[in-house]
JSON list of C-alpha atoms and ligand atoms in Angstrom, two decimals:
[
{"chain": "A", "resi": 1, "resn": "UNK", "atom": "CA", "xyz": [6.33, 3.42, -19.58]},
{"chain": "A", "resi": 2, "resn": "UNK", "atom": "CA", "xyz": [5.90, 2.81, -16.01]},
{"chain": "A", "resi": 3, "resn": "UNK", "atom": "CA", "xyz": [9.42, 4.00, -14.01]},
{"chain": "A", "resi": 4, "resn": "UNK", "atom": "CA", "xyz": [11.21, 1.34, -12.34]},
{"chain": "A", "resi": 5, "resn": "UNK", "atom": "CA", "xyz": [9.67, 1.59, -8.79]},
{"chain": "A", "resi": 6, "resn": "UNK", "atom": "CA", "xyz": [11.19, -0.93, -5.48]},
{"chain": "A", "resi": 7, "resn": "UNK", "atom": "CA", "xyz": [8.96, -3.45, -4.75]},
{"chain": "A", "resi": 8, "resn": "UNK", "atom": "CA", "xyz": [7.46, -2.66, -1.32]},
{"chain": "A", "resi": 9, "resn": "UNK", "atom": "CA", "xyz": [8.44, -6.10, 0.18]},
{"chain": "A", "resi": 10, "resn": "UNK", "atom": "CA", "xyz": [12.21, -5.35, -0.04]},
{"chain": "A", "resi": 11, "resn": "UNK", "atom": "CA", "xyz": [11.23, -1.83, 1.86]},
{"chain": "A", "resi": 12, "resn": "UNK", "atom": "CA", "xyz": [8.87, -3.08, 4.25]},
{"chain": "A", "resi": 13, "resn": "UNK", "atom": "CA", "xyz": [9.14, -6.41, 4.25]},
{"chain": "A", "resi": 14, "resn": "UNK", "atom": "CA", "xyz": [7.27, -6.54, 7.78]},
{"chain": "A", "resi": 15, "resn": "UNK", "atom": "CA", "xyz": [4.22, -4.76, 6.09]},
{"chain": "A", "resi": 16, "resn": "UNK", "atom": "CA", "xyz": [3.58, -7.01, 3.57]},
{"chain": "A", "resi": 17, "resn": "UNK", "atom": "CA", "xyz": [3.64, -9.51, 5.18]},
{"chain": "A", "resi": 18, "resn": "UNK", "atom": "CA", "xyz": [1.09, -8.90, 7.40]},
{"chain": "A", "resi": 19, "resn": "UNK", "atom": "CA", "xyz": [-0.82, -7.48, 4.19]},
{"chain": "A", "resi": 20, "resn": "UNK", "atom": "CA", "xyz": [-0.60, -10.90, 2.82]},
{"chain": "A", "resi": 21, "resn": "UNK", "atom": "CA", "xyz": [-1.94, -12.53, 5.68]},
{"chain": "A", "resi": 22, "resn": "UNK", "atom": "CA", "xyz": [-5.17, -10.08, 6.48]},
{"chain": "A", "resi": 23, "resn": "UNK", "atom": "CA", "xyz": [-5.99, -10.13, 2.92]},
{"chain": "A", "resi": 24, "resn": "UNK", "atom": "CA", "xyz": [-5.68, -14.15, 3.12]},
{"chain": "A", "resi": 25, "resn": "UNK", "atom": "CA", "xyz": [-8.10, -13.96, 6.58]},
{"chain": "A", "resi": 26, "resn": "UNK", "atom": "CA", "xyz": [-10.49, -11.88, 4.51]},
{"chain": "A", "resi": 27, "resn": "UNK", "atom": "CA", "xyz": [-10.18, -14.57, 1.50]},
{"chain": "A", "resi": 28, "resn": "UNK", "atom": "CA", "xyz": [-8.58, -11.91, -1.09]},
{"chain": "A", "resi": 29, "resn": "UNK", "atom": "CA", "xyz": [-6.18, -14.54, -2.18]},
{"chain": "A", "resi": 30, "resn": "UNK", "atom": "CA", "xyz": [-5.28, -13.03, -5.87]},
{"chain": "A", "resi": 31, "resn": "UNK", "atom": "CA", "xyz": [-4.55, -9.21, -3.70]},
{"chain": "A", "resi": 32, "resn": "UNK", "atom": "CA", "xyz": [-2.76, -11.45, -1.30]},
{"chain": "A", "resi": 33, "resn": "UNK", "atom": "CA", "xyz": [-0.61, -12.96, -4.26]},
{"chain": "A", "resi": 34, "resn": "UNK", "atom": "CA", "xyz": [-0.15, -9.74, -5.76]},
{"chain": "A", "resi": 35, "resn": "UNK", "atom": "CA", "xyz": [0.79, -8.07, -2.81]},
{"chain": "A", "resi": 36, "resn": "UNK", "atom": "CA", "xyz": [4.12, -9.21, -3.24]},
{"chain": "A", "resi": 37, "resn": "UNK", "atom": "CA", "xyz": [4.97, -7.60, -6.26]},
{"chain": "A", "resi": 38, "resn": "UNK", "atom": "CA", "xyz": [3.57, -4.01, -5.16]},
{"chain": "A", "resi": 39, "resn": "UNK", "atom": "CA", "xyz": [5.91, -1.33, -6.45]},
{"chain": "A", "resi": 40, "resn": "UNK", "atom": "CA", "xyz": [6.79, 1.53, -4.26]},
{"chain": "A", "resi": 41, "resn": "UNK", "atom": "CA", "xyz": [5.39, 4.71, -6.46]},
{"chain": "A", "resi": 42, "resn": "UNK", "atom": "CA", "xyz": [5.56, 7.15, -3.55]},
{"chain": "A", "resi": 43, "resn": "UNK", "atom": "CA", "xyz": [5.11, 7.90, -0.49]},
{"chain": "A", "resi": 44, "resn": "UNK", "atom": "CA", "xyz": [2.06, 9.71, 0.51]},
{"chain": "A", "resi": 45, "resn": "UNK", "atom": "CA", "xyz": [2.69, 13.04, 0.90]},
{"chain": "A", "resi": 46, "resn": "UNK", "atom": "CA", "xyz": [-0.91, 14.31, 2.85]},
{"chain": "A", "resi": 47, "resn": "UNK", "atom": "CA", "xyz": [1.73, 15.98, 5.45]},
{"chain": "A", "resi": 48, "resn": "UNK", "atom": "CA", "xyz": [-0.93, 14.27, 8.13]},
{"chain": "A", "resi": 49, "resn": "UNK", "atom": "CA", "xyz": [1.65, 12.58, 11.06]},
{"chain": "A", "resi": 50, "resn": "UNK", "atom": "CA", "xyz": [-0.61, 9.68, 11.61]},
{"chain": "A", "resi": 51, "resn": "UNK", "atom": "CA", "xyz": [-0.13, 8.62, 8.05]},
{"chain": "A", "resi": 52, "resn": "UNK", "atom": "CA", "xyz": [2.37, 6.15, 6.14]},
{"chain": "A", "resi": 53, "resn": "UNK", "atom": "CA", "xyz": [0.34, 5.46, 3.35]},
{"chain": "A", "resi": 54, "resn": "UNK", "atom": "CA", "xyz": [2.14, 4.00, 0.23]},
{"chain": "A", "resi": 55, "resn": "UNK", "atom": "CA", "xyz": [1.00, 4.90, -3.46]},
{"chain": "A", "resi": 56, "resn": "UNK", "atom": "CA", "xyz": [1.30, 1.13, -5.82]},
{"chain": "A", "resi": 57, "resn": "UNK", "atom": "CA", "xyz": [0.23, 2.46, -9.11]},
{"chain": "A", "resi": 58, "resn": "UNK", "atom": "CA", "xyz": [0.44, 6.23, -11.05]},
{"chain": "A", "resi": 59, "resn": "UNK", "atom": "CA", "xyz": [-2.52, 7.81, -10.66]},
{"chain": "A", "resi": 60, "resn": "UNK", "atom": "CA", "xyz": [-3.32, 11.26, -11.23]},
{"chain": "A", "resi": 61, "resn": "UNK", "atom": "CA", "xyz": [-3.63, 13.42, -7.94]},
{"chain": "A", "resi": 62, "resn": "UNK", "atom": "CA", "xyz": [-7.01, 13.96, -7.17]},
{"chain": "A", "resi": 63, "resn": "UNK", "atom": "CA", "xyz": [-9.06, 12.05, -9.54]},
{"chain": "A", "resi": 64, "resn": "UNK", "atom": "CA", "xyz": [-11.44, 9.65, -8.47]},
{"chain": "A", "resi": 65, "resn": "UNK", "atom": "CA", "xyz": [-10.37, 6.12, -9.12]},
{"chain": "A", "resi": 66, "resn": "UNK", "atom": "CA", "xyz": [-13.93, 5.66, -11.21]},
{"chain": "A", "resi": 67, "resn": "UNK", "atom": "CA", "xyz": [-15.27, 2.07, -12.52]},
{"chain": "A", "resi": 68, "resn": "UNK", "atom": "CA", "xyz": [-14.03, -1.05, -11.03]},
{"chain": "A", "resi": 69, "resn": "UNK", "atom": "CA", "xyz": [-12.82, 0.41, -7.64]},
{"chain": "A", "resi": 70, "resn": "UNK", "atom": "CA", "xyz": [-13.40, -1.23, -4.54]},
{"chain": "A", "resi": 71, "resn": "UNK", "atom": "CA", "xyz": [-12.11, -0.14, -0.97]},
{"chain": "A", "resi": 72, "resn": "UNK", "atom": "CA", "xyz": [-10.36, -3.62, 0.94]},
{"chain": "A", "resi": 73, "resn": "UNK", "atom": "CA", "xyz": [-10.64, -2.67, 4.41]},
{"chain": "A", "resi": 74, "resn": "UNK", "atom": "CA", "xyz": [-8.42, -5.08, 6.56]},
{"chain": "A", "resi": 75, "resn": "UNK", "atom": "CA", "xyz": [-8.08, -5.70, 10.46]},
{"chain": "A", "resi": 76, "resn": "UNK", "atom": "CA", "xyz": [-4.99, -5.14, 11.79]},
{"chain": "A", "resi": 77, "resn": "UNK", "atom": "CA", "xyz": [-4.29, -5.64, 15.22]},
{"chain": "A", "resi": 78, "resn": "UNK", "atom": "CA", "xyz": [-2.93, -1.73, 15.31]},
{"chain": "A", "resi": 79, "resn": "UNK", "atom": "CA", "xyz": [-3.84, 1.52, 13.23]},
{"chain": "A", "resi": 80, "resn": "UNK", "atom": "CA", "xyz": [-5.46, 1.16, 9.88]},
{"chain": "A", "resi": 81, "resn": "UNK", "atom": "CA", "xyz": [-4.96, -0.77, 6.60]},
{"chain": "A", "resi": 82, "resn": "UNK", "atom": "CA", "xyz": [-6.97, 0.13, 3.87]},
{"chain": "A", "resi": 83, "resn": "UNK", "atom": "CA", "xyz": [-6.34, -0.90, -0.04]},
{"chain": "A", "resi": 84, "resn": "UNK", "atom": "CA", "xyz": [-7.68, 0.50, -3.01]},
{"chain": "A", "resi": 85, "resn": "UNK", "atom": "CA", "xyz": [-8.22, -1.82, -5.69]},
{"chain": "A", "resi": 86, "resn": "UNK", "atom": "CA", "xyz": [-9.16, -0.78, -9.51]},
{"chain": "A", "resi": 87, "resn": "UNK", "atom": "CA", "xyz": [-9.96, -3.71, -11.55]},
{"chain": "A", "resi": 88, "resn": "UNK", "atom": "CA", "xyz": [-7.79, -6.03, -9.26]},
{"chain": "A", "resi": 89, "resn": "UNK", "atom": "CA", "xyz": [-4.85, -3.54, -9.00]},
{"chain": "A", "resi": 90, "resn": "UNK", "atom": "CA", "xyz": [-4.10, -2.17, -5.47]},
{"chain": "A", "resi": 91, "resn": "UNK", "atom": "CA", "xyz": [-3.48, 1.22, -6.19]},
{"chain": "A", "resi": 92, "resn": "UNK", "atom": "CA", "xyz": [-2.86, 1.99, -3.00]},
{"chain": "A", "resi": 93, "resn": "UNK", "atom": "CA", "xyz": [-2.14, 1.23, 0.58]},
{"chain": "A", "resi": 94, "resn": "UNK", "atom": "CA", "xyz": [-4.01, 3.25, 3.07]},
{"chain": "A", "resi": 95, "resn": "UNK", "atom": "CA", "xyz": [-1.74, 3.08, 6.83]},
{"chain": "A", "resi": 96, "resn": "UNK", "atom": "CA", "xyz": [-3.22, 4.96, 9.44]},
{"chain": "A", "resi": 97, "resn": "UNK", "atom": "CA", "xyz": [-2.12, 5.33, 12.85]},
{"chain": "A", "resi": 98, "resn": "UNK", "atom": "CA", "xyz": [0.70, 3.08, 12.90]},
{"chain": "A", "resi": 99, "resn": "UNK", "atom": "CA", "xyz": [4.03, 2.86, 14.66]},
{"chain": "A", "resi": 100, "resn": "UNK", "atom": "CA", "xyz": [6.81, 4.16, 12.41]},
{"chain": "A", "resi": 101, "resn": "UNK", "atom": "CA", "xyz": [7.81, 1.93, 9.66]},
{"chain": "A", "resi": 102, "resn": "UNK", "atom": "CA", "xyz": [11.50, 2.18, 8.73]},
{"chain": "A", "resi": 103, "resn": "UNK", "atom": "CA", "xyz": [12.17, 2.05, 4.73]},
{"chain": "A", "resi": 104, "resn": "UNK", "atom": "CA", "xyz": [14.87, -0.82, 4.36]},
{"chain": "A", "resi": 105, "resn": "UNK", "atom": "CA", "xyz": [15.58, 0.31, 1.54]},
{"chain": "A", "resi": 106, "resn": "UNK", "atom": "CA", "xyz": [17.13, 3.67, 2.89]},
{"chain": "A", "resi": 107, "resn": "UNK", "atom": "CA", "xyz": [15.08, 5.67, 0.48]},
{"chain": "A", "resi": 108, "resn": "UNK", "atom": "CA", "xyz": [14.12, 9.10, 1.57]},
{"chain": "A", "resi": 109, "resn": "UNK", "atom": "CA", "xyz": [10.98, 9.20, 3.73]},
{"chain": "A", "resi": 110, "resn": "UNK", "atom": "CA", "xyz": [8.36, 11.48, 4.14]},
{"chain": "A", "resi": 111, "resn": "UNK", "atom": "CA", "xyz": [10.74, 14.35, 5.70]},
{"chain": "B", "resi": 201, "resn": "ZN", "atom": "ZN1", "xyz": [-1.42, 10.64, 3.75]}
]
């Protein structure tokens, strides 16, 4: 069973929404409507400072994502967005070079 995660709108609200919309301008409607219910799994934990990038489903570290994985490169007007899809699941949320995003949720960051 699959722990009870946050939904990453309630702790960045700001970045889904804009997830919603460049996936919407690319014409990903079904990632934009799932976008919404994204669970926080963790925070990435790389250690790299230009990073922020959120984990959306358990995977195991290091394995390759395999069959049915597709890279959803967006255009943000700052930094870098980049999902990882399996099967229509965004595993993850690649942020890159970003201004700081503040967890509204109060959760422990990244350190
Ligand atoms: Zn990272």
């Amino acid at each position: 069973m699959q722990q009870d995660h946050p939904f990453v709108r309630d702790a960045f609200p700001d970045l889904v929404a804009e997830l919603i919309t460049l996936l919407e301008t690319e014409g990903e409607r079904e990632l934009a409507l799932h976008a919404t219910d994204l669970r926080l799994v963790a925070m990435c934990d790389c250690g790299d400072d230009s990073c922020q990038s959120i984990r959306t489903a358990a995977h195991p570290k290091g394995q390759p994502y395999g069959e049915g994985h597709r890279c959803v490169p967006l255009l943000p007007e700052e930094g870098t967005l980049v999902l990882d899809v399996v099967n229509g699941r965004i595993m993850y949320i690649e942020v890159l070079d970003r201004r700081a995003m503040h967890n509204r949720l109060g959760a422990r960051s990244r350190r």
